């Protein structure tokens, strides 16, 4: 399995480097390059290296772990009841009464690890994302991958009728348009209009269903750059880096608010599971 | 804090009551700002001071980037007055250095080494020279900029000022205030002026 995966990864990189080399020479057709990339990405997602993360996440979900020696499978409710995971990912962020908070999937799993298994939040938050030199992803990333995989083929369905979810959605909308920092950037500076690009990178307009779908589909993802597994928490973190902001705290309200805004805007779109990003 | 910024903030706060949208929206905004101030931590060169809005950001954030009235002219004039002009009075530098600067997208993030020169970030958003095809489209194309407009002293002044502080012309422009915030020096901005206006620059070939 691993061999097949590596094979397809190498083939994919070859395909990817093709257009990059050509662009150094001269002519490049942006639309064509983007289309080619989409095509090979779709092919690659049939044997996504993220499957390994999903499998590892499944083991972790069922293992008795932490100071309390409890499994998430027997203790963690992702909104549909303890142990019920199918379709849970696409319905988050959602309001959780036991925590009296709206939480996105990753934040909710962290909450369960802390409250049910007895892990310390600070220990998880110390290094929540896989770095370019790390050979494996953090447990929390693998857990998110597993949970996300169990929503494949289901439509995003964030419950905006719930007043608390609605409020967090509105806060996320405000965060998206908040300009600050040395370059006066907001999320919407890059993601507020149709058909824009930074260099070669297409920028979805996140207030539309289509744009929001482009932002949330394919996450969590196996990222070719560095060969790492990353979640939406990481994606938001790195957007703020490029926005020249300070660093958002891991699993904070601001990130949940943005994820509520993005995911709810994509409501109705079919989620295809963990994806592959460049 | 810069007294000018404080002044601008006061002016914008005073002038805005009429422009404020419905109460609910204002509530969400206030709550969101409170939340943002709670949820970030300093990293590298990116301190928490970056979360605070200056006067321009405040008025743009509160009007959906579309402020109205005399206050706009006043604030644009403030931004114009902040522009530092080169000591030698020359506004066109070396277009080759300008091209290198336009290519660089680095600077000011928490992962950038503090103190290293900040890039112009120009190609991130603009088409400029004919040989760079990986250009962004957030801003307008600048290909043939000088060929179409000439390089009169007025045009040089305009381009220099626009790069130094784009908000002097359009208060809520998406473009950073490269000179105002110290990302680019007057010397570097002169090189970018040359990139756009020098007849020898590939932009105008």
mmCIF file with all atom_site columns, C-alpha atoms in Angstrom, chain B residues 90-184:
data_model
loop_
_atom_site.group_PDB
_atom_site.id
_atom_site.type_symbol
_atom_site.label_atom_id
_atom_site.label_alt_id
_atom_site.label_comp_id
_atom_site.label_asym_id
_atom_site.label_entity_id
_atom_site.label_seq_id
_atom_site.pdbx_PDB_ins_code
_atom_site.Cartn_x
_atom_site.Cartn_y
_atom_site.Cartn_z
_atom_site.occupancy
_atom_site.B_iso_or_equiv
_atom_site.pdbx_formal_charge
_atom_site.auth_seq_id
_atom_site.auth_comp_id
_atom_site.auth_asym_id
_atom_site.auth_atom_id
_atom_site.pdbx_PDB_model_num
ATOM 1  C CA . UNK B 1 90  ? 14.943 62.606 -7.898  1.00 0.00 ? 90  UNK B CA 1
ATOM 2  C CA . UNK B 1 91  ? 12.045 60.169 -8.164  1.00 0.00 ? 91  UNK B CA 1
ATOM 3  C CA . UNK B 1 92  ? 13.301 57.624 -10.706 1.00 0.00 ? 92  UNK B CA 1
ATOM 4  C CA . UNK B 1 93  ? 15.903 55.069 -9.626  1.00 0.00 ? 93  UNK B CA 1
ATOM 5  C CA . UNK B 1 94  ? 17.092 51.812 -11.191 1.00 0.00 ? 94  UNK B CA 1
ATOM 6  C CA . UNK B 1 95  ? 14.382 49.737 -12.876 1.00 0.00 ? 95  UNK B CA 1
ATOM 7  C CA . UNK B 1 96  ? 16.495 46.552 -12.580 1.00 0.00 ? 96  UNK B CA 1
ATOM 8  C CA . UNK B 1 97  ? 16.550 46.855 -8.810  1.00 0.00 ? 97  UNK B CA 1
ATOM 9  C CA . UNK B 1 98  ? 12.860 47.680 -8.980  1.00 0.00 ? 98  UNK B CA 1
ATOM 10 C CA . UNK B 1 99  ? 12.136 44.452 -10.877 1.00 0.00 ? 99  UNK B CA 1
ATOM 11 C CA . UNK B 1 100 ? 13.954 42.368 -8.218  1.00 0.00 ? 100 UNK B CA 1
ATOM 12 C CA . UNK B 1 101 ? 12.044 44.166 -5.503  1.00 0.00 ? 101 UNK B CA 1
ATOM 13 C CA . UNK B 1 102 ? 8.726  43.692 -7.307  1.00 0.00 ? 102 UNK B CA 1
ATOM 14 C CA . UNK B 1 103 ? 9.384  39.928 -7.435  1.00 0.00 ? 103 UNK B CA 1
ATOM 15 C CA . UNK B 1 104 ? 9.936  39.508 -3.720  1.00 0.00 ? 104 UNK B CA 1
ATOM 16 C CA . UNK B 1 105 ? 6.854  38.700 -1.655  1.00 0.00 ? 105 UNK B CA 1
ATOM 17 C CA . UNK B 1 106 ? 8.608  38.361 1.664   1.00 0.00 ? 106 UNK B CA 1
ATOM 18 C CA . UNK B 1 107 ? 8.567  40.492 4.754   1.00 0.00 ? 107 UNK B CA 1
ATOM 19 C CA . UNK B 1 108 ? 6.548  41.300 7.881   1.00 0.00 ? 108 UNK B CA 1
ATOM 20 C CA . UNK B 1 109 ? 5.185  37.791 8.542   1.00 0.00 ? 109 UNK B CA 1
ATOM 21 C CA . UNK B 1 110 ? 5.970  36.051 11.835  1.00 0.00 ? 110 UNK B CA 1
ATOM 22 C CA . UNK B 1 111 ? 8.186  33.621 9.914   1.00 0.00 ? 111 UNK B CA 1
ATOM 23 C CA . UNK B 1 112 ? 10.252 36.344 8.212   1.00 0.00 ? 112 UNK B CA 1
ATOM 24 C CA . UNK B 1 113 ? 13.475 37.312 9.873   1.00 0.00 ? 113 UNK B CA 1
ATOM 25 C CA . UNK B 1 114 ? 13.000 40.769 11.358  1.00 0.00 ? 114 UNK B CA 1
ATOM 26 C CA . UNK B 1 115 ? 15.167 43.489 9.874   1.00 0.00 ? 115 UNK B CA 1
ATOM 27 C CA . UNK B 1 116 ? 15.643 41.824 6.490   1.00 0.00 ? 116 UNK B CA 1
ATOM 28 C CA . UNK B 1 117 ? 14.526 43.978 3.562   1.00 0.00 ? 117 UNK B CA 1
ATOM 29 C CA . UNK B 1 118 ? 10.815 43.662 2.871   1.00 0.00 ? 118 UNK B CA 1
ATOM 30 C CA . UNK B 1 119 ? 9.832  42.806 -0.694  1.00 0.00 ? 119 UNK B CA 1
ATOM 31 C CA . UNK B 1 120 ? 7.596  44.963 -2.839  1.00 0.00 ? 120 UNK B CA 1
ATOM 32 C CA . UNK B 1 121 ? 5.097  42.099 -3.196  1.00 0.00 ? 121 UNK B CA 1
ATOM 33 C CA . UNK B 1 122 ? 4.109  43.721 -6.505  1.00 0.00 ? 122 UNK B CA 1
ATOM 34 C CA . UNK B 1 123 ? 3.731  40.637 -8.707  1.00 0.00 ? 123 UNK B CA 1
ATOM 35 C CA . UNK B 1 124 ? 1.539  39.052 -6.043  1.00 0.00 ? 124 UNK B CA 1
ATOM 36 C CA . UNK B 1 125 ? -1.259 41.326 -7.253  1.00 0.00 ? 125 UNK B CA 1
ATOM 37 C CA . UNK B 1 126 ? -0.212 43.033 -10.503 1.00 0.00 ? 126 UNK B CA 1
ATOM 38 C CA . UNK B 1 127 ? 0.892  42.139 -13.995 1.00 0.00 ? 127 UNK B CA 1
ATOM 39 C CA . UNK B 1 128 ? 4.010  44.294 -14.527 1.00 0.00 ? 128 UNK B CA 1
ATOM 40 C CA . UNK B 1 129 ? 6.863  43.191 -16.794 1.00 0.00 ? 129 UNK B CA 1
ATOM 41 C CA . UNK B 1 130 ? 6.113  41.107 -19.901 1.00 0.00 ? 130 UNK B CA 1
ATOM 42 C CA . UNK B 1 131 ? 8.428  38.253 -18.885 1.00 0.00 ? 131 UNK B CA 1
ATOM 43 C CA . UNK B 1 132 ? 6.828  37.378 -15.572 1.00 0.00 ? 132 UNK B CA 1
ATOM 44 C CA . UNK B 1 133 ? 3.737  35.329 -16.268 1.00 0.00 ? 133 UNK B CA 1
ATOM 45 C CA . UNK B 1 134 ? 3.037  34.202 -12.707 1.00 0.00 ? 134 UNK B CA 1
ATOM 46 C CA . UNK B 1 135 ? 1.398  37.447 -11.689 1.00 0.00 ? 135 UNK B CA 1
ATOM 47 C CA . UNK B 1 136 ? -1.637 38.077 -9.519  1.00 0.00 ? 136 UNK B CA 1
ATOM 48 C CA . UNK B 1 137 ? -4.825 39.889 -10.475 1.00 0.00 ? 137 UNK B CA 1
ATOM 49 C CA . UNK B 1 138 ? -5.992 41.507 -7.246  1.00 0.00 ? 138 UNK B CA 1
ATOM 50 C CA . UNK B 1 139 ? -4.730 44.858 -8.588  1.00 0.00 ? 139 UNK B CA 1
ATOM 51 C CA . UNK B 1 140 ? -4.885 46.212 -12.149 1.00 0.00 ? 140 UNK B CA 1
ATOM 52 C CA . UNK B 1 141 ? -2.340 45.303 -14.841 1.00 0.00 ? 141 UNK B CA 1
ATOM 53 C CA . UNK B 1 142 ? 0.604  47.714 -14.969 1.00 0.00 ? 142 UNK B CA 1
ATOM 54 C CA . UNK B 1 143 ? 2.028  46.424 -18.231 1.00 0.00 ? 143 UNK B CA 1
ATOM 55 C CA . UNK B 1 144 ? 2.998  49.369 -20.498 1.00 0.00 ? 144 UNK B CA 1
ATOM 56 C CA . UNK B 1 145 ? 2.314  51.725 -17.600 1.00 0.00 ? 145 UNK B CA 1
ATOM 57 C CA . UNK B 1 146 ? 4.824  54.403 -18.656 1.00 0.00 ? 146 UNK B CA 1
ATOM 58 C CA . UNK B 1 147 ? 4.304  53.825 -22.345 1.00 0.00 ? 147 UNK B CA 1
ATOM 59 C CA . UNK B 1 148 ? 0.644  54.742 -21.947 1.00 0.00 ? 148 UNK B CA 1
ATOM 60 C CA . UNK B 1 149 ? 1.102  57.600 -19.498 1.00 0.00 ? 149 UNK B CA 1
ATOM 61 C CA . UNK B 1 150 ? 4.546  59.082 -20.115 1.00 0.00 ? 150 UNK B CA 1
ATOM 62 C CA . UNK B 1 151 ? 7.002  59.929 -17.350 1.00 0.00 ? 151 UNK B CA 1
ATOM 63 C CA . UNK B 1 152 ? 6.410  63.616 -16.707 1.00 0.00 ? 152 UNK B CA 1
ATOM 64 C CA . UNK B 1 153 ? 7.417  64.990 -13.283 1.00 0.00 ? 153 UNK B CA 1
ATOM 65 C CA . UNK B 1 154 ? 3.736  64.883 -12.264 1.00 0.00 ? 154 UNK B CA 1
ATOM 66 C CA . UNK B 1 155 ? 3.449  61.229 -13.283 1.00 0.00 ? 155 UNK B CA 1
ATOM 67 C CA . UNK B 1 156 ? 6.625  60.399 -11.344 1.00 0.00 ? 156 UNK B CA 1
ATOM 68 C CA . UNK B 1 157 ? 5.219  62.132 -8.280  1.00 0.00 ? 157 UNK B CA 1
ATOM 69 C CA . UNK B 1 158 ? 1.945  60.280 -8.598  1.00 0.00 ? 158 UNK B CA 1
ATOM 70 C CA . UNK B 1 159 ? 3.585  56.840 -8.881  1.00 0.00 ? 159 UNK B CA 1
ATOM 71 C CA . UNK B 1 160 ? 5.992  57.545 -6.021  1.00 0.00 ? 160 UNK B CA 1
ATOM 72 C CA . UNK B 1 161 ? 3.185  58.735 -3.757  1.00 0.00 ? 161 UNK B CA 1
ATOM 73 C CA . UNK B 1 162 ? 0.873  55.873 -4.747  1.00 0.00 ? 162 UNK B CA 1
ATOM 74 C CA . UNK B 1 163 ? 3.488  53.274 -3.792  1.00 0.00 ? 163 UNK B CA 1
ATOM 75 C CA . UNK B 1 164 ? 4.507  55.179 -0.664  1.00 0.00 ? 164 UNK B CA 1
ATOM 76 C CA . UNK B 1 165 ? 0.917  55.467 0.513   1.00 0.00 ? 165 UNK B CA 1
ATOM 77 C CA . UNK B 1 166 ? -1.897 54.221 -1.700  1.00 0.00 ? 166 UNK B CA 1
ATOM 78 C CA . UNK B 1 167 ? -4.430 55.489 0.841   1.00 0.00 ? 167 UNK B CA 1
ATOM 79 C CA . UNK B 1 168 ? -3.536 59.068 -0.066  1.00 0.00 ? 168 UNK B CA 1
ATOM 80 C CA . UNK B 1 169 ? -5.550 58.592 -3.280  1.00 0.00 ? 169 UNK B CA 1
ATOM 81 C CA . UNK B 1 170 ? -8.107 56.019 -2.268  1.00 0.00 ? 170 UNK B CA 1
ATOM 82 C CA . UNK B 1 171 ? -8.655 55.797 1.463   1.00 0.00 ? 171 UNK B CA 1
ATOM 83 C CA . UNK B 1 172 ? -9.674 52.139 1.513   1.00 0.00 ? 172 UNK B CA 1
ATOM 84 C CA . UNK B 1 173 ? -7.459 50.902 -1.315  1.00 0.00 ? 173 UNK B CA 1
ATOM 85 C CA . UNK B 1 174 ? -6.542 47.219 -0.926  1.00 0.00 ? 174 UNK B CA 1
ATOM 86 C CA . UNK B 1 175 ? -2.900 48.152 -1.520  1.00 0.00 ? 175 UNK B CA 1
ATOM 87 C CA . UNK B 1 176 ? -0.531 48.366 1.463   1.00 0.00 ? 176 UNK B CA 1
ATOM 88 C CA . UNK B 1 177 ? 1.061  51.685 2.458   1.00 0.00 ? 177 UNK B CA 1
ATOM 89 C CA . UNK B 1 178 ? 4.587  50.533 1.708   1.00 0.00 ? 178 UNK B CA 1
ATOM 90 C CA . UNK B 1 179 ? 6.432  53.724 2.595   1.00 0.00 ? 179 UNK B CA 1
ATOM 91 C CA . UNK B 1 180 ? 4.158  54.790 5.435   1.00 0.00 ? 180 UNK B CA 1
ATOM 92 C CA . UNK B 1 181 ? 4.672  51.538 7.360   1.00 0.00 ? 181 UNK B CA 1
ATOM 93 C CA . UNK B 1 182 ? 8.392  51.354 6.662   1.00 0.00 ? 182 UNK B CA 1
ATOM 94 C CA . UNK B 1 183 ? 8.258  48.311 4.406   1.00 0.00 ? 183 UNK B CA 1
ATOM 95 C CA . UNK B 1 184 ? 10.047 50.148 1.589   1.00 0.00 ? 184 UNK B CA 1
#
